[in-house]
Tab-separated table of C-alpha atoms and ligand atoms in Angstrom:
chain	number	residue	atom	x	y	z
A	1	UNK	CA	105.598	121.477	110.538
A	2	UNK	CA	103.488	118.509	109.996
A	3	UNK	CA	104.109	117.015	106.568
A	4	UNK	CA	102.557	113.397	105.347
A	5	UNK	CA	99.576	111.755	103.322
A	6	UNK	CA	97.095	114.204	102.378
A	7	UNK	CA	95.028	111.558	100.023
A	8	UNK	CA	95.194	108.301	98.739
A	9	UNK	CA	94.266	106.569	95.521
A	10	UNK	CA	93.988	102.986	94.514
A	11	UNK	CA	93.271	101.437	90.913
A	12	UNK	CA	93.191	98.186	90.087
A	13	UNK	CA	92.143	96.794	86.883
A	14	UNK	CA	88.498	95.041	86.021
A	15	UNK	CA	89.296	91.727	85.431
A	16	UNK	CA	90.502	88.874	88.262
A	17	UNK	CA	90.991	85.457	88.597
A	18	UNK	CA	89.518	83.507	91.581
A	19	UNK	CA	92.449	81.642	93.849
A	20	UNK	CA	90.782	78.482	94.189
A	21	UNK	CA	89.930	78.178	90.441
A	22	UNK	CA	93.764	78.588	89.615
A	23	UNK	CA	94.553	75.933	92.590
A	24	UNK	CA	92.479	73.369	90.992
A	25	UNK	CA	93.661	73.369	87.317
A	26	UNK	CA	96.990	73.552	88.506
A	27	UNK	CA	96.458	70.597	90.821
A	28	UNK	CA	96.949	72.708	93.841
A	29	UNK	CA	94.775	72.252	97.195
A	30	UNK	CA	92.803	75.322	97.166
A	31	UNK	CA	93.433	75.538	100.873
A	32	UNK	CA	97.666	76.233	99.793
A	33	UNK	CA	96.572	79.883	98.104
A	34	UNK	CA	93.564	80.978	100.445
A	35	UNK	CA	95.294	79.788	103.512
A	36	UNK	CA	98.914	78.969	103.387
A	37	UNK	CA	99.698	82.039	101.118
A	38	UNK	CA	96.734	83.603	101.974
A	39	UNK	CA	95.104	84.992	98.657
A	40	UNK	CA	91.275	84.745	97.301
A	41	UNK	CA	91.672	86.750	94.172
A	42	UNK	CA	94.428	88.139	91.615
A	43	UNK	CA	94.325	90.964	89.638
A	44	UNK	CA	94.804	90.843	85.732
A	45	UNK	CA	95.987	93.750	83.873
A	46	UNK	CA	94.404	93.393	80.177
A	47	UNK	CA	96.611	94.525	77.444
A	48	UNK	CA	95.090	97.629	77.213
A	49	UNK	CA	96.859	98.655	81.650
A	50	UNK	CA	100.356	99.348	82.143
A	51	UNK	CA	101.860	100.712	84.654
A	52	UNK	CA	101.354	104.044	83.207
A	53	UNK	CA	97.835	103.577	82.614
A	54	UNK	CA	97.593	102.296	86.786
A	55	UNK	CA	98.838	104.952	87.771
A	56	UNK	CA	96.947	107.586	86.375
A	57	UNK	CA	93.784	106.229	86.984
A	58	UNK	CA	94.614	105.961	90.724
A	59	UNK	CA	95.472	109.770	90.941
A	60	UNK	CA	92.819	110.917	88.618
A	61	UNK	CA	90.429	109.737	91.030
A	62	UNK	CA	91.885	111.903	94.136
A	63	UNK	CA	92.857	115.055	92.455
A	64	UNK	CA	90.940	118.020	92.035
A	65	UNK	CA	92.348	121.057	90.268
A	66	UNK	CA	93.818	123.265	93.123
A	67	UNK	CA	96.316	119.764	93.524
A	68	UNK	CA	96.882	119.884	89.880
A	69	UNK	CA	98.311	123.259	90.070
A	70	UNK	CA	100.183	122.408	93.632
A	71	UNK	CA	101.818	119.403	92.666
A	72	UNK	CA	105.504	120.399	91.388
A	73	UNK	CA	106.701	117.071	91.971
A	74	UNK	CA	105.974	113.498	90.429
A	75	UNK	CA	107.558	110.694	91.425
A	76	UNK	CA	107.129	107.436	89.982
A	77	UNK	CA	108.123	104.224	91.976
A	78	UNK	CA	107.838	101.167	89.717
A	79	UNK	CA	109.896	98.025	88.360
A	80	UNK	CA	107.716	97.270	85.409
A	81	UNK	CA	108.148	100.637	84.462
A	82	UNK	CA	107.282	101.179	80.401
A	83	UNK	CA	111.105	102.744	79.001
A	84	UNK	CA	114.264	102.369	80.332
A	85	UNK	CA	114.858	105.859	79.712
A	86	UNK	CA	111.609	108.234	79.858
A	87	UNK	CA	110.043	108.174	83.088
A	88	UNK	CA	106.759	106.649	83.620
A	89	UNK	CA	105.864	109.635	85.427
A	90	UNK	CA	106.124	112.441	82.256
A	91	UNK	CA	103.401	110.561	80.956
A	92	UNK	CA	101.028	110.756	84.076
A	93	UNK	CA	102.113	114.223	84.337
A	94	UNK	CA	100.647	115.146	80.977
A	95	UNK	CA	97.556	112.453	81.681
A	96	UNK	CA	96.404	114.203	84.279
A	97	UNK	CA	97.262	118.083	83.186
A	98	UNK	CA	99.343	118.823	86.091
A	99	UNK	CA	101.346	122.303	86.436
A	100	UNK	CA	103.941	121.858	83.870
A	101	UNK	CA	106.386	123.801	86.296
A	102	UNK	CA	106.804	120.190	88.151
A	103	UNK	CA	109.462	117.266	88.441
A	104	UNK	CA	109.098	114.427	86.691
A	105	UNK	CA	110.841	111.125	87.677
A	106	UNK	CA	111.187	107.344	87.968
A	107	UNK	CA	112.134	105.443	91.224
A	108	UNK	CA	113.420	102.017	91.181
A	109	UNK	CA	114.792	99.707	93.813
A	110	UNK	CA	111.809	96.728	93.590
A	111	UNK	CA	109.141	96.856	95.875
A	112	UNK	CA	110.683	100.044	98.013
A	113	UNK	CA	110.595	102.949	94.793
A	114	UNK	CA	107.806	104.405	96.223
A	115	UNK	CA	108.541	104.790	100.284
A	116	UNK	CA	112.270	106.017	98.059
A	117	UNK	CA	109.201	108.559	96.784
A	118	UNK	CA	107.479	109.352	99.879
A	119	UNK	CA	111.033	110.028	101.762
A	120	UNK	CA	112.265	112.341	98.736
A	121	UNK	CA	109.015	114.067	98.939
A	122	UNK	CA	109.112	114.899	102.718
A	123	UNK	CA	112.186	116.511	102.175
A	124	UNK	CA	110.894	118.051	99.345
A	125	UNK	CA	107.942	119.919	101.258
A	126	UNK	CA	110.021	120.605	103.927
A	127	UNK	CA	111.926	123.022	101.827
A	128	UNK	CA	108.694	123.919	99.848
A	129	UNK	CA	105.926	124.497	102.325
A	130	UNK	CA	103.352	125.471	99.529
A	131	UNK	CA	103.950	122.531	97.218
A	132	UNK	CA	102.322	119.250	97.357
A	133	UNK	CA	104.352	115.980	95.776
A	134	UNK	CA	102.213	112.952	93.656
A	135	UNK	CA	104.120	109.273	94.881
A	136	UNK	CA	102.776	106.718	92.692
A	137	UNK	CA	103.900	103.039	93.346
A	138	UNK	CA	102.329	101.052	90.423
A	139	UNK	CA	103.141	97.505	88.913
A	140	UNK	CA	102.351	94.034	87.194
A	141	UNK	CA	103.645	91.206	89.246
A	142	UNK	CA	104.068	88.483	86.710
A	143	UNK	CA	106.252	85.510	87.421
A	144	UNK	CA	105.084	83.173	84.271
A	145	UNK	CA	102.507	80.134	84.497
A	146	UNK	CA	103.167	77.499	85.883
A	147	UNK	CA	105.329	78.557	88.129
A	148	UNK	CA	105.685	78.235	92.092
A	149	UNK	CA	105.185	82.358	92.073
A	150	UNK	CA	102.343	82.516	90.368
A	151	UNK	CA	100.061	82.358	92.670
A	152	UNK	CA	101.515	85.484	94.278
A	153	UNK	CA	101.344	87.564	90.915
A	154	UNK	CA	98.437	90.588	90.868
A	155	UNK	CA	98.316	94.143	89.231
A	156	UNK	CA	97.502	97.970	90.721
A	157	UNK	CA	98.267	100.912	91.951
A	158	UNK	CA	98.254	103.425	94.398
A	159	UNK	CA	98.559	107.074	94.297
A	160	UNK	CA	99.665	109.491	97.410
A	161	UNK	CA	99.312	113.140	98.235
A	162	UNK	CA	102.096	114.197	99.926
A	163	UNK	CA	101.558	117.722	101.572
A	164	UNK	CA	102.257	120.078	104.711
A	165	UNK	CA	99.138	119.945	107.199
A	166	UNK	CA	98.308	116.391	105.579
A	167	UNK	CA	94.303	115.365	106.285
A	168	UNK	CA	95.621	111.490	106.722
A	169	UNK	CA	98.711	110.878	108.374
A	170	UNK	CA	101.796	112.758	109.391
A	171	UNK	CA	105.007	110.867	108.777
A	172	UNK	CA	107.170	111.397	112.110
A	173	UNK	CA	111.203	111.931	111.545
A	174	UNK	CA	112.323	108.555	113.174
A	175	UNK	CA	113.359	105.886	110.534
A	176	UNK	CA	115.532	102.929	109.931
A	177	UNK	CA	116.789	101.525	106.498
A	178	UNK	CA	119.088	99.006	105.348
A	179	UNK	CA	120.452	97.927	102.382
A	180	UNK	CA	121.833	94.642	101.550
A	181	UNK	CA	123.182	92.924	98.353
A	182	UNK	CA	120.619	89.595	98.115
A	183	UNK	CA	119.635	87.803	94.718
A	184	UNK	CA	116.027	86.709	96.820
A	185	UNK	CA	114.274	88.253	93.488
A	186	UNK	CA	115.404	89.898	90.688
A	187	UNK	CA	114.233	90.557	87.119
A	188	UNK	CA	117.065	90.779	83.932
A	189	UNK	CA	116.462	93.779	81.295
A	190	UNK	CA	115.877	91.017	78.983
A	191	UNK	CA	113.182	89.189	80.931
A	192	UNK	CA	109.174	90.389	81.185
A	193	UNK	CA	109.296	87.771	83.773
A	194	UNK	CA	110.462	88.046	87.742
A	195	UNK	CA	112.973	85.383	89.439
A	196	UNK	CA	112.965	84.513	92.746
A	197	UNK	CA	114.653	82.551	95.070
A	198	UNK	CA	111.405	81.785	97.371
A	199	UNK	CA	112.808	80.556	100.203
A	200	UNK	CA	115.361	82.779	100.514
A	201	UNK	CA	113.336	85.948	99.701
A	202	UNK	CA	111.162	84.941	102.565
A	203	UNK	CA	113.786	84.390	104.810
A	204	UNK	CA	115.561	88.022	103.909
A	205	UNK	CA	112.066	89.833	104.165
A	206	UNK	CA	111.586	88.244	107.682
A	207	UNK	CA	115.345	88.819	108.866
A	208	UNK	CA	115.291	92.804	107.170
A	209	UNK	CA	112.053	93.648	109.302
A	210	UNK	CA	114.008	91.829	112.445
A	211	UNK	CA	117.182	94.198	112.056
A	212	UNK	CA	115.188	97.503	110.929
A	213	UNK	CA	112.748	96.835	114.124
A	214	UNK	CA	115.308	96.483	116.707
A	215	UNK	CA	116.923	99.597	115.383
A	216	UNK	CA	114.001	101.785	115.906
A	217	UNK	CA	113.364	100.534	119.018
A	218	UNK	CA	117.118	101.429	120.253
A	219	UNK	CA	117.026	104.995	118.226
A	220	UNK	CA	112.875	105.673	118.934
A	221	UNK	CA	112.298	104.520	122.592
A	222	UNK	CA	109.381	103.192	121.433
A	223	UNK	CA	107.677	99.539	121.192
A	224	UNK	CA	105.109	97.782	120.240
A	225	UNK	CA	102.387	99.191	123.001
A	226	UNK	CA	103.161	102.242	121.145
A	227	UNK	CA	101.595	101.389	118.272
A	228	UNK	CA	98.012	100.863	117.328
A	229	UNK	CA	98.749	99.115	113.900
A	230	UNK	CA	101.742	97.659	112.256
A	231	UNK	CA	101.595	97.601	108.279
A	232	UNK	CA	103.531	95.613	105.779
A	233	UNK	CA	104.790	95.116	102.471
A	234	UNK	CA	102.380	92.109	101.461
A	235	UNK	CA	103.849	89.941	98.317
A	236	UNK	CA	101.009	87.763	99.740
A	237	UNK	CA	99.216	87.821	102.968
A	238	UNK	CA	100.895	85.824	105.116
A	239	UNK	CA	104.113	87.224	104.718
A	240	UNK	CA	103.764	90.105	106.997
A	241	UNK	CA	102.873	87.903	109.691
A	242	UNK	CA	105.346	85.416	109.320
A	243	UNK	CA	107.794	88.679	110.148
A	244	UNK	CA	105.308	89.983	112.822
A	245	UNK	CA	104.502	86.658	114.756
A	246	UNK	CA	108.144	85.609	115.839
A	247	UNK	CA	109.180	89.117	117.759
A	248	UNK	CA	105.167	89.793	119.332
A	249	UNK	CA	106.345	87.851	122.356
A	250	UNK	CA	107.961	91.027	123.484
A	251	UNK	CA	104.717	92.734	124.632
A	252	UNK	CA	101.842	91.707	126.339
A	253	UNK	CA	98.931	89.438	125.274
A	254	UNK	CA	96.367	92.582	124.792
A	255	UNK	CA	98.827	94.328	122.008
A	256	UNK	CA	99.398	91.249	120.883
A	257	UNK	CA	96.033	90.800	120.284
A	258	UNK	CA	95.681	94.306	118.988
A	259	UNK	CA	98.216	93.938	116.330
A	260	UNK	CA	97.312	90.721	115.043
A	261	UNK	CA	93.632	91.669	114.788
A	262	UNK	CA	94.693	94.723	113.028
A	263	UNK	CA	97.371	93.207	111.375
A	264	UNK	CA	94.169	91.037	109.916
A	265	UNK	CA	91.977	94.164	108.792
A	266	UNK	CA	94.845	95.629	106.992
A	267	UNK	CA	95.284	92.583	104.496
A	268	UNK	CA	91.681	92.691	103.119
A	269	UNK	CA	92.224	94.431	100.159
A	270	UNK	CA	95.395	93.095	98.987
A	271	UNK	CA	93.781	89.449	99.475
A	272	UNK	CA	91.969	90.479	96.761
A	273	UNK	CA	94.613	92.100	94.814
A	274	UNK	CA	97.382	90.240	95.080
A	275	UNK	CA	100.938	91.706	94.940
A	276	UNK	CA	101.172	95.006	93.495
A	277	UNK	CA	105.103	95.205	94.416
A	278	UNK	CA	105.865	99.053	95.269
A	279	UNK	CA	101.927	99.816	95.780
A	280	UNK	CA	101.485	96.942	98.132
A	281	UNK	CA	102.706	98.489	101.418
A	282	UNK	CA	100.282	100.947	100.960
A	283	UNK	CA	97.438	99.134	100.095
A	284	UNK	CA	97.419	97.507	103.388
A	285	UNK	CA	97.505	100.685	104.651
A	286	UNK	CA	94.238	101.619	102.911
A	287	UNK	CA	92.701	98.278	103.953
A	288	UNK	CA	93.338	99.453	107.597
A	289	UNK	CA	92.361	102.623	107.174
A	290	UNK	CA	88.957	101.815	105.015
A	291	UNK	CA	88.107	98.921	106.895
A	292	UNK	CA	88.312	99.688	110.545
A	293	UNK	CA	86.040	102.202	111.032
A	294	UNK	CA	86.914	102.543	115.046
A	295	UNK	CA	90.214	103.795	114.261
A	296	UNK	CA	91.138	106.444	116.244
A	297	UNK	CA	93.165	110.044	115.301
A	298	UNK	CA	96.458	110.205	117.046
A	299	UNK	CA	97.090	106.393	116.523
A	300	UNK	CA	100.105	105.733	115.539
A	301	UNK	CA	101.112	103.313	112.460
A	302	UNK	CA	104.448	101.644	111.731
A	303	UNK	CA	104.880	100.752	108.089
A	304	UNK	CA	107.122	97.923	106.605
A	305	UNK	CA	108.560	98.568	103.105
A	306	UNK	CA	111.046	96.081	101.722
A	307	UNK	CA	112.391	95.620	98.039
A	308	UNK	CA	114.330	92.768	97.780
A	309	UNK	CA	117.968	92.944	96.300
A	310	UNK	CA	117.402	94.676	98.882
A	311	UNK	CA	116.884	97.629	100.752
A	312	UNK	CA	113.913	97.737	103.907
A	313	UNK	CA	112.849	100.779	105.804
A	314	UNK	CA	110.543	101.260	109.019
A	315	UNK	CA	108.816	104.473	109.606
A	316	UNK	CA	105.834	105.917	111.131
A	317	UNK	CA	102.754	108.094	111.043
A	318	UNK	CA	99.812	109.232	113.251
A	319	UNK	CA	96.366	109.556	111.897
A	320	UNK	CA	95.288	112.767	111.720
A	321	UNK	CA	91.804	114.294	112.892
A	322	UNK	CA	88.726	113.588	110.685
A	323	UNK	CA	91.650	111.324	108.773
A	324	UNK	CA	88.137	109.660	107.785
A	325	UNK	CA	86.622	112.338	105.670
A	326	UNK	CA	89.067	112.544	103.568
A	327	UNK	CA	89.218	108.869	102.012
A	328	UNK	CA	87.495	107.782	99.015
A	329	UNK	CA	85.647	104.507	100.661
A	330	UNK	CA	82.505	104.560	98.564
A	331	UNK	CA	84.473	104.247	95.323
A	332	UNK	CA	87.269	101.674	96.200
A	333	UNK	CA	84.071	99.563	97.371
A	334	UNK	CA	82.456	99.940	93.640
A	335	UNK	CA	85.788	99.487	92.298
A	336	UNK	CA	86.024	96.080	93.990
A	337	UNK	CA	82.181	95.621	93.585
A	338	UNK	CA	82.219	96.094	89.767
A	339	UNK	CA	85.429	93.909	88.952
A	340	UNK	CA	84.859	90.525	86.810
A	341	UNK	CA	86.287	87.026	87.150
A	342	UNK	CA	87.992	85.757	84.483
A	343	UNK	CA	88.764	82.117	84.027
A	344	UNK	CA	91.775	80.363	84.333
A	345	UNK	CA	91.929	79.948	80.152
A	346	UNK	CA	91.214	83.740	79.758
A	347	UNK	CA	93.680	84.580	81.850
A	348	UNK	CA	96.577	82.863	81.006
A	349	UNK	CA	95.542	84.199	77.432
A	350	UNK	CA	95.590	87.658	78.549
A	351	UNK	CA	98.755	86.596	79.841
A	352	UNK	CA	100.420	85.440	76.840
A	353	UNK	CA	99.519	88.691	74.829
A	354	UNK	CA	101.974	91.001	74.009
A	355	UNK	CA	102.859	94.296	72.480
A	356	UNK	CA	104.529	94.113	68.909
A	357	UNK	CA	108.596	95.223	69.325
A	358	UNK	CA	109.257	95.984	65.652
A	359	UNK	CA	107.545	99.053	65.563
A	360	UNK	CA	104.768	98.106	64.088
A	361	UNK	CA	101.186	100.046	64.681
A	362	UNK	CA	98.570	98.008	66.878
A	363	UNK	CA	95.421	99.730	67.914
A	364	UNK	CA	93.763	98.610	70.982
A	365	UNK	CA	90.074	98.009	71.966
A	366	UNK	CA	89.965	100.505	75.012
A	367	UNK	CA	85.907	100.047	74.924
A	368	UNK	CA	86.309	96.567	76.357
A	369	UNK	CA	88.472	98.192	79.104
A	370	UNK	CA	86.001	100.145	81.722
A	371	UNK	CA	89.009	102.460	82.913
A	372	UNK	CA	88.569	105.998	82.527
A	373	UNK	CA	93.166	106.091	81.246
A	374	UNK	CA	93.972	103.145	78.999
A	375	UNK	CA	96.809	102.197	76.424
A	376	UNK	CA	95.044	102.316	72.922
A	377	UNK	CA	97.885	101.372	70.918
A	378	UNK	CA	101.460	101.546	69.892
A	379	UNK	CA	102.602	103.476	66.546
A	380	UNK	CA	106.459	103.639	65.833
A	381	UNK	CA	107.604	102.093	68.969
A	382	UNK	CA	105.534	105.125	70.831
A	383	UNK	CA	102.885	103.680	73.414
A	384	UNK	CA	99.156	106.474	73.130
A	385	UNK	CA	97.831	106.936	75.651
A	386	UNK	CA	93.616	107.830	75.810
A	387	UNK	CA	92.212	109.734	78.915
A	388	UNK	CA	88.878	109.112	78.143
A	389	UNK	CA	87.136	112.379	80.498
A	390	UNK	CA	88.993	114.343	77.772
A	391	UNK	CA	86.307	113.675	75.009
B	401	HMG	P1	105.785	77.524	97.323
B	401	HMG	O1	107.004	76.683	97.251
B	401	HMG	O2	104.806	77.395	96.225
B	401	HMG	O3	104.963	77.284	98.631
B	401	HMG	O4	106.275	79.042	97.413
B	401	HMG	P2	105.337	76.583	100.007
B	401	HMG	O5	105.497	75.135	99.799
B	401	HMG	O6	106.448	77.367	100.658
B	401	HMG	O7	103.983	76.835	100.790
B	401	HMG	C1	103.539	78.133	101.094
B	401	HMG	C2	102.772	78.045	102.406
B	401	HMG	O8	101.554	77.322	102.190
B	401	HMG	C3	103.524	77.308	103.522
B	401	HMG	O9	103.207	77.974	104.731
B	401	HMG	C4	102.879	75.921	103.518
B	401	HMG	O10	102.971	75.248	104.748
B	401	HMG	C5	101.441	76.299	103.189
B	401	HMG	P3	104.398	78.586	105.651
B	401	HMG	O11	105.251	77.466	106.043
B	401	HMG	O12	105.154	79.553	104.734
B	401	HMG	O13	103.689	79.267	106.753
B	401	HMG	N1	100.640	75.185	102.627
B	401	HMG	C6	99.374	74.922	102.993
B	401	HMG	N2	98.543	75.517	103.889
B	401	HMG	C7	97.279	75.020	104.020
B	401	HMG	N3	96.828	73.946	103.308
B	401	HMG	C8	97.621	73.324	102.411
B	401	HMG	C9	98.962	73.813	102.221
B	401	HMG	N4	99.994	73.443	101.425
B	401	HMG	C10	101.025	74.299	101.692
B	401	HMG	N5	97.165	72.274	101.724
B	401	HMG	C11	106.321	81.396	97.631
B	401	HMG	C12	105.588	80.105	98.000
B	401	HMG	C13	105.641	82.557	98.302
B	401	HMG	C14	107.775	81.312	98.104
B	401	HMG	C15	106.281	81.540	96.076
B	401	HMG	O14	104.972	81.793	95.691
B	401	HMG	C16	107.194	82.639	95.549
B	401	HMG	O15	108.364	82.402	95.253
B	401	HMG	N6	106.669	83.911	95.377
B	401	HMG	C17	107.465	85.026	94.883
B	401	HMG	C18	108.473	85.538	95.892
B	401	HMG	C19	107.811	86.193	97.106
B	401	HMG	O16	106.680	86.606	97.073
B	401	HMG	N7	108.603	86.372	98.192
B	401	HMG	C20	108.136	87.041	99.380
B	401	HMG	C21	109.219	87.825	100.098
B	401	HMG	S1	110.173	88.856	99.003
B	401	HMG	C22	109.212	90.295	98.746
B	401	HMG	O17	108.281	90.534	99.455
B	401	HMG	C23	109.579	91.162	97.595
B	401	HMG	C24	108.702	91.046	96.369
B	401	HMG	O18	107.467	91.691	96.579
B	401	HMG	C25	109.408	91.609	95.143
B	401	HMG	C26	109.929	93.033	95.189
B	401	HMG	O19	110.476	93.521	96.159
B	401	HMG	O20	109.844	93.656	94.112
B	401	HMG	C27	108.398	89.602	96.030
């Protein structure tokens, strides 16, 4: 049986700030973010987004009502996650009126909770033909102004269907994780703010895709001609390709070719994003899937998920006939086409706002925010929630 992505959402919020604008007030050359990191825009998440709010509105947009009652499983891979102790994914559950016979959880392990989510739900449907699992991967990258990770902060989320007899992608059996204890980024209960060890986080991400590659070759058989695309994990553009670029010289120049240029497509919309940690893999696989409209059924894709502390997995999938039909192209186009820039001052004000922690009531101006899910206030430590279809 064929099990895999059935559909795929993406939300990101309205607002950005443009790369180069950021480089020059912080006395960067421009060519540093748009080149050497490889980013033209960041997302900002306005007070009234979480990752709750993300997440919803990227499913809300793919689901019709047959889903709704299908779906007996949510699973929630964030780390900027709302509670440490209810899941993130009770409240989509009741945003979207899903089948209250369902699952509920939270996934965390950094940037990997939501391949965690995709795995669990395989084996999920694999014991549950009929049922069809919701993986959401949504987050706010925030690393504080100022600092050297800024420019690699963003917001979104994505939202996957995970069926039998998917209408994207099935995922095929082979895969290869590993786990390794590495302080390359980490973020303290007590922090809203992400450390990382830059250097070092780069060096793990490139030397976990080295080890987890070479394994699936050895298990798999396969190589590189065997694959039409390979997908990444993008904290920021370049990064996939600085893991890519040194172990290409194993195949010949016309795959090499192949994967770089596709390599290439598959970054679009995450250059304009930023990184949306456990979101961002797929994302790229989105951009690849939106944006190359030659794209062939029966190609096969290798994915790269890595979550630094850290655990990385490679696995696969091959597109499925009419794959095409069944993405939502026309509306992640408006959704880019109707964001706004914000400047460097309104960001870094949006920045500084924050919730109140004493339990005091707030209520938030939700008509500002064009999102159809949005956090309209907080009364008695409680976060409300509006879904604004529901009147
Ligand atoms: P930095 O110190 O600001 O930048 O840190 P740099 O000096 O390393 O320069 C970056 C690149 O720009 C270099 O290219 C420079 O040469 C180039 P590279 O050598 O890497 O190919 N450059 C220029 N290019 C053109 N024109 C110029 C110019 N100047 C310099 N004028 C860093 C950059 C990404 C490390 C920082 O932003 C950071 O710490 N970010 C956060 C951590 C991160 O994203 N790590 C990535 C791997 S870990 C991961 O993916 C997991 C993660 O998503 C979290 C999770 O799992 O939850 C982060």
């Amino acid at each position: 049986m064929k099990i895999g992505i059935d559909k795929i959402g993406f939300y990101a919020p309205h607002l950005y700030v443009d790369m180069i604008e950021l480089a020059e007030k912080r006395g960067v050359d421009p060519d540093k973010f748009t080149i050497g990191i490889g980013q033209d825009k960041m997302a900002v998440a306005p007070i009234t987004q979480d990752a709750v709010t993300m997440a919803a509105n990227a499913a809300s947009d793919i689901l019709d009502d047959a889903d709704k009652q299908a779906i007996d499983f949510v699973i929630f891979g964030t780390e900027t996650g709302v509670d440490s102790s209810k899941s993130a994914a009770v409240y989509v559950h009741e945003l979207l009126g899903l089948n209250p016979y369902a699952r509920a959880i939270e996934v965390k392990q950094a940037c990997y909770g939501a391949t965690a989510g995709i795995q669990m739900a395989k084996a999920h449907i694999a014991m549950n033909t009929d049922s069809k699992v919701l993986v959401l991967g949504s987050d706010i990258a925030r690393y504080g102004l100022h600092t050297s990770g800024e420019a690699t902060q963003g917001a979104g989320a994505v939202a996957l269907l995970i069926s039998a007899d998917p209408h994207i992608m099935a995922l095929e059996d082979q895969s290869v994780y590993f786990t390794a204890d590495v302080m390359d980024f980490w973020r303290p209960v007590y922090s809203d703010k992400a450390f990382a060890d830059g250097k070092l986080s780069n060096e793990q991400y490139i030397a976990f895709f080295s080890k987890v590659w070479e394994q699936y070759k050895a298990k798999s058989g396969l190589g590189f001609e065997d694959f039409e695309a390979m997908t990444f994990h993008l904290p920021y553009t370049k990064m996939g390709k600085k893991a890519l670029n040194p172990v290409l010289d194993e195949t010949t120049e016309d795959v090499q070719e192949r994967l770089k240029s596709n390599y290439q497509i598959s970054t679009g919309y995450n250059r304009n994003v930023g990184n949306i940690y456990t979101g961002s893999l797929y994302l790229s696989l989105l951009s690849l899937l939106e944006q190359k409209d030659d794209l062939q059924a029966s190609a096969r894709i290798g994915m790269f998920s890595y979550g630094s502390g850290a655990v990385g997995e490679f696995f696969t999938g091959i597109l499925q006939n009419d794959y095409r039909n069944y993405l939502c192209i026309k509306q992640h186009s408006a959704l880019f086409a109707s964001r706004r820039e914000v400047t460097v001052e309104e960001y870094e004000a949006i920045f500084e706002e924050t919730l109140p922690t004493d339990g005091a009531r707030v209520e938030l101006d939700v008509k500002n925010d064009p999102a159809e899910i949005c956090l309209a206030g907080v009364t008695a430590h409680k976060r409300q929630y509006v879904n604004k279809s529901n009147g």
